[in-house]
Coordinates of C-alpha atoms and ligand atoms in Angstrom, one line a residue:
M1 CA 0.0 0.0 0.0
S2 CA 1.4 3.3 -1.0
R3 CA 1.4 6.0 1.7
L4 CA 1.5 9.8 1.9
L5 CA 4.0 11.7 3.9
V6 CA 2.1 14.7 5.4
S7 CA 3.4 17.7 7.3
A8 CA 2.5 17.0 11.0
C9 CA 1.1 20.5 11.4
L10 CA -1.5 19.8 8.7
M11 CA -2.6 16.8 10.7
G12 CA -3.4 19.0 13.7
Q13 CA -0.1 18.5 15.6
K14 CA 1.0 21.7 17.4
V15 CA 4.6 21.6 16.1
R16 CA 4.9 24.9 14.3
Y17 CA 7.5 27.5 15.4
D18 CA 4.7 29.3 17.4
G19 CA 3.3 26.2 19.0
Q20 CA 0.3 26.1 16.7
A21 CA -1.0 23.6 14.2
K22 CA -2.1 24.4 10.6
T23 CA -4.9 21.8 10.4
L24 CA -6.1 20.9 7.0
L25 CA -9.6 19.7 6.9
H26 CA -10.4 17.9 3.6
T27 CA -12.4 14.8 2.9
C28 CA -9.6 13.2 0.9
L29 CA -7.1 13.6 3.7
A30 CA -9.6 12.3 6.2
R31 CA -10.2 9.2 4.1
W32 CA -6.5 8.6 3.5
N33 CA -5.9 8.9 7.2
S34 CA -8.7 6.5 8.0
E35 CA -7.2 4.0 5.5
G36 CA -3.9 4.2 7.4
R37 CA -2.1 5.8 4.4
V38 CA -1.0 9.0 6.1
V39 CA 2.5 9.3 7.7
P40 CA 2.6 12.5 9.7
F41 CA 6.1 14.0 10.0
C42 CA 7.7 17.3 11.1
P43 CA 11.2 17.7 9.7
E44 CA 12.1 20.6 12.0
L45 CA 11.3 18.5 15.2
A46 CA 13.1 15.5 13.6
G47 CA 16.1 17.7 13.0
G48 CA 16.3 18.6 16.7
L49 CA 14.5 21.9 17.0
A50 CA 12.0 22.7 19.8
V51 CA 8.5 24.0 20.1
P52 CA 8.2 26.9 20.2
R53 CA 11.2 28.1 18.3
L54 CA 12.3 31.2 16.4
P55 CA 10.9 31.4 12.9
A56 CA 13.6 30.7 10.3
E57 CA 14.0 31.5 6.6
I58 CA 16.3 30.4 3.8
E59 CA 18.7 33.2 2.8
P60 CA 17.4 35.6 0.1
E61 CA 17.2 34.3 -3.5
Q62 CA 18.2 30.8 -2.4
D63 CA 16.1 27.7 -2.0
G64 CA 16.1 24.2 -0.7
D65 CA 18.4 22.9 -3.4
D66 CA 21.0 25.5 -2.5
V67 CA 20.9 24.6 1.1
L68 CA 21.3 20.9 0.3
A69 CA 24.3 21.8 -1.9
G70 CA 25.9 23.7 1.0
Q71 CA 25.5 27.0 -0.9
A72 CA 22.9 28.7 1.4
K73 CA 22.0 28.8 5.1
V74 CA 18.8 28.7 7.0
V75 CA 18.8 31.6 9.5
D76 CA 16.4 32.2 12.4
R77 CA 15.0 35.6 13.3
A78 CA 17.8 36.3 15.8
G79 CA 20.4 35.6 13.1
G80 CA 21.2 32.1 14.3
D81 CA 22.4 29.5 11.8
V82 CA 20.0 26.6 12.0
T83 CA 21.0 25.0 8.7
A84 CA 22.2 21.7 10.3
A85 CA 18.9 21.0 11.9
F86 CA 17.1 21.6 8.6
L87 CA 19.4 19.3 6.8
A88 CA 19.0 16.6 9.4
G89 CA 15.2 16.9 9.3
A90 CA 15.3 16.7 5.5
A91 CA 17.4 13.6 5.6
Q92 CA 15.0 12.0 8.1
A93 CA 12.1 12.8 5.9
V94 CA 13.7 10.9 3.0
K95 CA 14.4 8.0 5.3
I96 CA 10.9 7.9 6.6
A97 CA 9.4 8.2 3.1
Q98 CA 11.5 5.4 1.8
S99 CA 11.0 3.1 4.8
R100 CA 7.2 3.7 4.9
G101 CA 6.6 3.5 1.2
C102 CA 5.6 7.1 0.6
S103 CA 5.6 7.9 -3.1
H104 CA 3.8 11.3 -2.5
A105 CA 4.0 14.0 0.1
L106 CA 1.5 16.7 1.1
L107 CA 3.5 19.5 2.8
T108 CA 2.7 22.9 4.3
E109 CA 3.3 25.8 2.0
A110 CA 5.8 28.7 2.7
S111 CA 7.8 26.8 5.3
P112 CA 11.6 26.8 4.8
S113 CA 11.4 23.0 5.3
C114 CA 8.0 22.1 3.7
G115 CA 7.2 24.9 1.3
S116 CA 6.9 23.7 -2.3
S117 CA 5.8 26.8 -4.3
F118 CA 6.8 29.8 -2.3
L119 CA 8.9 30.9 0.7
Y120 CA 9.3 33.9 2.8
S121 CA 11.9 36.3 1.5
G122 CA 14.8 35.5 3.7
H123 CA 14.8 39.0 5.2
H124 CA 12.2 38.2 7.9
N125 CA 10.0 41.0 6.6
G126 CA 6.9 39.0 5.9
M127 CA 7.3 39.2 2.1
R128 CA 6.9 36.0 0.0
R129 CA 8.8 34.8 -3.1
T130 CA 8.9 31.8 -5.3
G131 CA 10.9 28.9 -4.0
F132 CA 10.8 25.6 -2.1
G133 CA 12.1 24.3 1.2
V134 CA 14.9 22.0 2.2
T135 CA 12.7 18.9 2.9
T136 CA 10.8 19.4 -0.3
A137 CA 14.1 19.6 -2.2
A138 CA 15.4 16.4 -0.6
L139 CA 12.2 14.5 -1.1
R140 CA 12.0 15.5 -4.8
A141 CA 15.6 14.5 -5.3
A142 CA 14.6 11.1 -3.8
G143 CA 11.7 10.8 -6.3
V144 CA 8.9 11.7 -4.0
A145 CA 6.1 13.8 -5.6
V146 CA 5.5 16.8 -3.3
Y147 CA 2.1 18.7 -3.3
A148 CA 1.0 21.8 -1.4
P149 CA -2.4 21.9 0.4
H150 CA -3.9 24.0 -2.5
Q151 CA -3.1 21.1 -4.8
I152 CA -4.8 18.4 -2.8
D153 CA -7.5 17.9 -5.5
A154 CA -4.8 17.2 -8.1
L155 CA -3.2 14.8 -5.6
S156 CA -6.4 13.0 -5.2
L157 CA -6.7 12.5 -9.0
D158 CA -3.1 11.1 -9.2
C159 CA -4.0 7.5 -9.1
A160 CA -0.4 6.4 -9.2
W161 CA 0.0 6.5 -5.5
Ligands
SF4_1 FE1 4.8 22.0 9.8 FE2 6.8 21.3 8.2 FE3 7.0 23.4 9.8 FE4 7.0 21.0 10.9 S1 8.6 21.9 9.5 S2 5.8 22.7 11.6 S3 5.6 19.9 9.5 S4 5.6 23.2 8.1

């Protein structure tokens, strides 16, 4: 049975930097969960970060691929370099996806870990830009198809998984 790796915060777990969840209520997700096909996962906690934690962003004009390549950092609001935790979490995500048979992932948008279409600017100024996070980059490199919440209908039509 193919499974779906899902950002833990979308499943109602209070693991975001501010201690909140970002619960996604959708009939497809509820059905997949009842079928035992959902694998909730938070890469930032898996990488060793705490709840709550300072919000972090990938450096301006860089994305998850650049972080994986060692060419960009993830920096928290106080200027702390949290790159190592993000890389560790991304590696864990790939490991879990492979060991649990997750061919697809449904990840929270805009996160420096889980974002798949856009990110925050990297200046901690609330502005958004096109880009994707570190875990998304690692999963894609491992052949996992990553979807954002606004793409869940497309995901439900993708019968391959
Ligand atoms: Fe949610 Fe991903 Fe951030 Fe964890 S790292 S809180 S799963 S968006």
